[in-house]
């Protein structure tokens, strides 16, 4: 772990929890963070859209930030069912997940769609958490570096250096998401270092050293410490293990 970069632990609740369960989880987390959190890591929650406003109000002055799991690739108008970044901004969300593998797989989101969403998020002062990762077939074919490079080139490297510096990258190997299979420390460090080297090639070493790159994919309170200790891993994007306050808090404390 590098001490100069922002450390982040983020919980992606996906399409889980009733409003009451979401509020209880948040209340438990607030209590634990007040009692136990002794590190400088930033905590983000990504609830379903319909809970963002409520959870944001519940958090009040506690050091937790709230974001959305997705946003529209348009700003307003006749796009039934969509939610724009300006709407997110108006309810106090300050981050958005873009390009999560479930969006890419089930809703056919391309790197180009991600690029459009990233632009909109930046224009509305919302931090894009750009999610990238290879599938198992791609890794088995040893194409993981090529895939990640393309996701970076087509999805985010169009940004200016200034705008790129506002983003967070989440490396989430698709084969590790929700499967219980975690990338080994060697695999995670190798890919995070590769991502950072591509950022240095595109922008500068200085920018590459400042950008937070999170690991996601079956990260839990048993493996977080080892993953977070890696030189180029700056925290985690946590799915399943963010739904239980104790597990999530243990992961926050693992930084
Ligand atoms: C995710 O959805 O971003 C994720 C990492 O999920 P899980 O932790 O459940 O693998």
CSV table of C-alpha atoms and ligand atoms in Angstrom, one decimal:
chain,number,residue,atom,x,y,z
A,1,UNK,CA,0.0,0.0,0.0
A,2,UNK,CA,1.2,3.5,-0.9
A,3,UNK,CA,0.5,6.1,1.8
A,4,UNK,CA,0.3,9.1,-0.6
A,5,UNK,CA,-2.9,7.9,-2.4
A,6,UNK,CA,-6.5,8.2,-1.2
A,7,UNK,CA,-7.6,4.8,0.3
A,8,UNK,CA,-11.2,3.9,-0.4
A,9,UNK,CA,-13.5,1.1,0.7
A,10,UNK,CA,-16.8,1.2,-1.2
A,11,UNK,CA,-19.9,-1.0,-0.8
A,12,UNK,CA,-22.0,-1.9,-3.9
A,13,UNK,CA,-25.3,-3.1,-2.6
A,14,UNK,CA,-26.5,-4.0,-6.1
A,15,UNK,CA,-30.2,-4.9,-6.2
A,16,UNK,CA,-30.5,-6.0,-2.6
A,17,UNK,CA,-32.2,-4.9,0.7
A,18,UNK,CA,-35.5,-3.4,1.5
A,19,UNK,CA,-35.5,0.3,2.5
A,20,UNK,CA,-35.8,-0.8,6.2
A,21,UNK,CA,-32.8,-3.2,5.8
A,22,UNK,CA,-30.8,-0.5,4.1
A,23,UNK,CA,-31.5,1.9,6.9
A,24,UNK,CA,-30.6,-0.6,9.6
A,25,UNK,CA,-27.3,-1.5,7.8
A,26,UNK,CA,-26.5,2.2,7.5
A,27,UNK,CA,-27.3,2.8,11.2
A,28,UNK,CA,-25.1,-0.1,12.3
A,29,UNK,CA,-22.3,1.2,10.1
A,30,UNK,CA,-22.5,4.7,11.3
A,31,UNK,CA,-22.2,3.4,14.9
A,32,UNK,CA,-19.2,1.2,14.1
A,33,UNK,CA,-17.5,3.9,12.2
A,34,UNK,CA,-17.9,6.3,15.1
A,35,UNK,CA,-16.6,3.7,17.6
A,36,UNK,CA,-13.9,1.8,15.7
A,37,UNK,CA,-12.6,3.5,12.6
A,38,UNK,CA,-9.1,4.7,13.2
A,39,UNK,CA,-7.8,4.9,9.6
A,40,UNK,CA,-8.0,7.6,7.0
A,41,UNK,CA,-9.8,5.5,4.4
A,42,UNK,CA,-12.8,7.0,2.7
A,43,UNK,CA,-16.0,5.0,2.8
A,44,UNK,CA,-18.6,5.1,0.0
A,45,UNK,CA,-22.0,3.4,-0.2
A,46,UNK,CA,-23.7,2.6,-3.5
A,47,UNK,CA,-27.3,1.8,-2.7
A,48,UNK,CA,-30.0,1.3,-5.3
A,49,UNK,CA,-31.2,4.6,-6.8
A,50,UNK,CA,-34.5,4.7,-4.8
A,51,UNK,CA,-32.7,4.7,-1.4
A,52,UNK,CA,-30.0,7.2,-2.2
A,53,UNK,CA,-31.8,10.2,-0.9
A,54,UNK,CA,-32.9,8.5,2.4
A,55,UNK,CA,-29.5,7.0,3.1
A,56,UNK,CA,-27.8,10.3,2.3
A,57,UNK,CA,-30.0,12.1,4.8
A,58,UNK,CA,-29.4,9.4,7.4
A,59,UNK,CA,-25.6,9.8,7.1
A,60,UNK,CA,-25.7,13.5,8.0
A,61,UNK,CA,-22.3,14.6,9.1
A,62,UNK,CA,-20.8,11.1,9.3
A,63,UNK,CA,-17.7,10.4,7.1
A,64,UNK,CA,-19.5,8.3,4.6
A,65,UNK,CA,-20.2,9.3,1.0
A,66,UNK,CA,-23.1,8.0,-1.1
A,67,UNK,CA,-23.1,7.2,-4.8
A,68,UNK,CA,-25.2,5.5,-7.5
A,69,UNK,CA,-24.7,2.2,-9.2
A,70,UNK,CA,-25.3,3.6,-12.6
A,71,UNK,CA,-26.4,6.7,-14.5
A,72,UNK,CA,-28.0,7.5,-17.8
A,73,UNK,CA,-25.9,8.3,-20.9
A,74,UNK,CA,-28.2,11.4,-21.5
A,75,UNK,CA,-28.8,14.4,-19.4
A,76,UNK,CA,-32.6,14.8,-19.5
A,77,UNK,CA,-35.6,14.2,-21.7
A,78,UNK,CA,-37.7,11.3,-23.0
A,79,UNK,CA,-35.7,8.4,-21.6
A,80,UNK,CA,-38.2,6.4,-19.5
A,81,UNK,CA,-36.8,4.7,-16.6
A,82,UNK,CA,-33.4,6.4,-16.7
A,83,UNK,CA,-31.7,8.5,-14.0
A,84,UNK,CA,-29.3,11.3,-15.0
A,85,UNK,CA,-26.2,12.6,-13.3
A,86,UNK,CA,-27.9,16.0,-12.7
A,87,UNK,CA,-30.7,14.2,-10.8
A,88,UNK,CA,-28.0,12.4,-8.7
A,89,UNK,CA,-26.3,15.6,-8.0
A,90,UNK,CA,-29.5,17.2,-6.9
A,91,UNK,CA,-30.0,14.5,-4.2
A,92,UNK,CA,-26.5,14.7,-2.9
A,93,UNK,CA,-24.9,11.7,-4.5
A,94,UNK,CA,-21.3,12.4,-5.2
A,95,UNK,CA,-20.1,9.3,-7.0
A,96,UNK,CA,-21.3,6.8,-9.6
A,97,UNK,CA,-20.2,3.3,-10.6
A,98,UNK,CA,-19.6,3.2,-14.4
A,99,UNK,CA,-19.1,0.1,-16.4
A,100,UNK,CA,-19.7,-2.5,-13.7
A,101,UNK,CA,-19.4,-5.9,-15.3
A,102,UNK,CA,-23.1,-6.7,-14.6
A,103,UNK,CA,-24.0,-3.5,-16.6
A,104,UNK,CA,-21.6,-4.6,-19.4
A,105,UNK,CA,-22.9,-8.2,-19.4
A,106,UNK,CA,-26.7,-7.8,-18.9
A,107,UNK,CA,-27.3,-4.4,-20.3
A,108,UNK,CA,-24.7,-4.5,-23.1
A,109,UNK,CA,-22.9,-1.4,-22.0
A,110,UNK,CA,-19.8,-0.7,-24.2
A,111,UNK,CA,-16.6,1.2,-23.4
A,112,UNK,CA,-18.1,4.0,-25.6
A,113,UNK,CA,-21.2,4.2,-23.4
A,114,UNK,CA,-19.0,4.3,-20.3
A,115,UNK,CA,-17.0,7.1,-21.9
A,116,UNK,CA,-20.2,9.2,-22.4
A,117,UNK,CA,-21.3,8.5,-18.8
A,118,UNK,CA,-17.9,9.4,-17.4
A,119,UNK,CA,-18.0,12.8,-19.3
A,120,UNK,CA,-21.5,13.5,-17.9
A,121,UNK,CA,-20.5,12.6,-14.3
A,122,UNK,CA,-17.4,14.8,-14.4
A,123,UNK,CA,-19.4,17.7,-15.8
A,124,UNK,CA,-21.8,17.4,-12.8
A,125,UNK,CA,-19.2,17.0,-10.1
A,126,UNK,CA,-19.8,13.3,-9.6
A,127,UNK,CA,-16.8,11.1,-9.1
A,128,UNK,CA,-16.8,8.3,-11.7
A,129,UNK,CA,-15.7,4.9,-10.3
A,130,UNK,CA,-14.8,3.3,-13.6
A,131,UNK,CA,-15.0,-0.5,-13.4
A,132,UNK,CA,-12.8,-2.7,-15.7
A,133,UNK,CA,-12.0,-6.4,-15.7
A,134,UNK,CA,-11.6,-9.4,-17.9
A,135,UNK,CA,-13.8,-12.5,-18.2
A,136,UNK,CA,-12.5,-16.0,-17.3
A,137,UNK,CA,-12.3,-16.9,-21.0
A,138,UNK,CA,-10.2,-13.8,-21.7
A,139,UNK,CA,-7.9,-14.7,-18.8
A,140,UNK,CA,-7.6,-18.3,-19.9
A,141,UNK,CA,-6.7,-17.0,-23.4
A,142,UNK,CA,-4.1,-14.7,-21.7
A,143,UNK,CA,-5.9,-11.7,-23.1
A,144,UNK,CA,-6.4,-9.9,-19.8
A,145,UNK,CA,-3.9,-7.1,-20.5
A,146,UNK,CA,-5.2,-6.4,-23.9
A,147,UNK,CA,-8.8,-6.2,-22.6
A,148,UNK,CA,-7.9,-3.9,-19.8
A,149,UNK,CA,-5.9,-1.7,-22.0
A,150,UNK,CA,-8.9,-1.4,-24.4
A,151,UNK,CA,-11.3,-0.6,-21.6
A,152,UNK,CA,-8.9,2.2,-20.5
A,153,UNK,CA,-8.2,3.5,-24.0
A,154,UNK,CA,-11.9,3.5,-25.1
A,155,UNK,CA,-13.6,4.2,-21.9
A,156,UNK,CA,-11.6,6.8,-20.0
A,157,UNK,CA,-8.3,7.8,-21.6
A,158,UNK,CA,-10.1,10.5,-23.7
A,159,UNK,CA,-10.2,12.7,-20.5
A,160,UNK,CA,-7.9,15.5,-19.9
A,161,UNK,CA,-5.3,15.0,-17.2
A,162,UNK,CA,-7.2,17.2,-14.9
A,163,UNK,CA,-10.5,15.3,-15.4
A,164,UNK,CA,-8.8,12.0,-15.2
A,165,UNK,CA,-7.4,12.9,-11.8
A,166,UNK,CA,-10.9,13.2,-10.5
A,167,UNK,CA,-11.7,9.5,-11.3
A,168,UNK,CA,-11.3,6.3,-9.4
A,169,UNK,CA,-10.5,3.0,-11.2
A,170,UNK,CA,-11.9,-0.3,-9.9
A,171,UNK,CA,-10.2,-3.5,-11.3
A,172,UNK,CA,-12.8,-6.2,-11.0
A,173,UNK,CA,-12.0,-9.5,-12.7
A,174,UNK,CA,-15.4,-10.7,-13.9
A,175,UNK,CA,-14.5,-14.3,-12.9
A,176,UNK,CA,-14.1,-13.1,-9.3
A,177,UNK,CA,-17.3,-11.1,-8.9
A,178,UNK,CA,-19.8,-12.9,-6.7
A,179,UNK,CA,-18.1,-16.2,-7.3
A,180,UNK,CA,-16.0,-16.6,-4.1
A,181,UNK,CA,-12.9,-16.8,-6.4
A,182,UNK,CA,-10.6,-13.9,-5.5
A,183,UNK,CA,-7.7,-12.9,-7.6
A,184,UNK,CA,-4.5,-14.1,-6.0
A,185,UNK,CA,-2.3,-11.3,-4.5
A,186,UNK,CA,0.1,-11.9,-7.4
A,187,UNK,CA,-2.6,-11.5,-10.0
A,188,UNK,CA,-4.1,-8.4,-8.4
A,189,UNK,CA,-0.7,-6.7,-8.0
A,190,UNK,CA,0.3,-7.5,-11.5
A,191,UNK,CA,-2.8,-6.0,-13.0
A,192,UNK,CA,-2.9,-3.0,-10.7
A,193,UNK,CA,0.7,-2.2,-11.6
A,194,UNK,CA,-0.1,-2.7,-15.3
A,195,UNK,CA,-3.1,-0.3,-15.0
A,196,UNK,CA,-0.9,2.3,-13.3
A,197,UNK,CA,1.8,1.9,-15.9
A,198,UNK,CA,-0.8,2.6,-18.7
A,199,UNK,CA,-1.9,5.7,-16.8
A,200,UNK,CA,1.7,6.9,-16.6
A,201,UNK,CA,2.2,6.3,-20.3
A,202,UNK,CA,-1.0,8.2,-21.2
A,203,UNK,CA,-0.7,11.0,-18.7
A,204,UNK,CA,2.3,11.1,-16.4
A,205,UNK,CA,4.0,9.2,-13.6
A,206,UNK,CA,2.8,11.9,-11.2
A,207,UNK,CA,-0.9,11.4,-12.1
A,208,UNK,CA,-0.5,7.6,-12.1
A,209,UNK,CA,0.9,7.7,-8.6
A,210,UNK,CA,-2.1,9.8,-7.4
A,211,UNK,CA,-5.0,7.8,-8.8
A,212,UNK,CA,-6.7,5.3,-6.5
A,213,UNK,CA,-7.1,1.9,-8.1
A,214,UNK,CA,-9.5,-0.4,-6.1
A,215,UNK,CA,-9.7,-4.2,-6.2
A,216,UNK,CA,-13.1,-5.8,-6.5
A,217,UNK,CA,-14.2,-9.5,-6.7
A,218,UNK,CA,-15.1,-11.6,-3.7
A,219,UNK,CA,-13.1,-9.4,-1.4
A,220,UNK,CA,-14.1,-10.1,2.2
A,221,UNK,CA,-12.9,-9.7,5.7
A,222,UNK,CA,-10.7,-12.8,5.4
A,223,UNK,CA,-8.7,-11.7,2.4
A,224,UNK,CA,-8.9,-7.9,2.5
A,225,UNK,CA,-5.8,-7.3,4.6
A,226,UNK,CA,-3.5,-9.2,2.2
A,227,UNK,CA,-5.0,-7.5,-0.9
A,228,UNK,CA,-4.9,-4.0,0.6
A,229,UNK,CA,-1.3,-4.5,1.6
A,230,UNK,CA,-0.3,-4.7,-2.1
A,231,UNK,CA,1.7,-1.8,-3.4
A,232,UNK,CA,-0.8,-0.8,-6.1
A,233,UNK,CA,-4.0,-1.7,-4.4
A,234,UNK,CA,-5.7,1.4,-2.8
A,235,UNK,CA,-8.7,-0.3,-1.3
A,236,UNK,CA,-11.7,-2.3,-2.5
A,237,UNK,CA,-15.1,-2.2,-4.2
A,238,UNK,CA,-17.1,-4.7,-2.2
A,239,UNK,CA,-20.3,-6.4,-3.3
A,240,UNK,CA,-21.7,-9.3,-1.2
A,241,UNK,CA,-19.5,-8.6,1.9
A,242,UNK,CA,-20.9,-5.0,2.1
A,243,UNK,CA,-24.4,-6.2,3.0
A,244,UNK,CA,-23.4,-7.2,6.5
A,245,UNK,CA,-22.2,-4.3,8.7
A,246,UNK,CA,-19.7,-6.3,10.7
A,247,UNK,CA,-18.1,-7.8,7.6
A,248,UNK,CA,-17.9,-4.4,5.8
A,249,UNK,CA,-16.5,-2.7,8.9
A,250,UNK,CA,-13.8,-5.4,9.2
A,251,UNK,CA,-12.9,-4.7,5.6
A,252,UNK,CA,-12.7,-0.9,6.3
A,253,UNK,CA,-10.5,-1.7,9.2
A,254,UNK,CA,-8.2,-3.9,7.0
A,255,UNK,CA,-6.8,-0.8,5.3
B,1,LIG,C1,-19.0,-6.0,-7.2
B,1,LIG,O1,-20.1,-6.2,-7.5
B,1,LIG,O2,-18.4,-4.9,-7.5
B,1,LIG,C2,-18.3,-7.0,-6.4
B,1,LIG,C3,-17.0,-6.9,-6.3
B,1,LIG,O3,-19.0,-8.0,-5.9
B,1,LIG,P1,-18.5,-9.2,-4.9
B,1,LIG,O4,-17.7,-8.5,-3.8
B,1,LIG,O5,-19.8,-9.8,-4.4
B,1,LIG,O6,-17.7,-10.1,-5.7
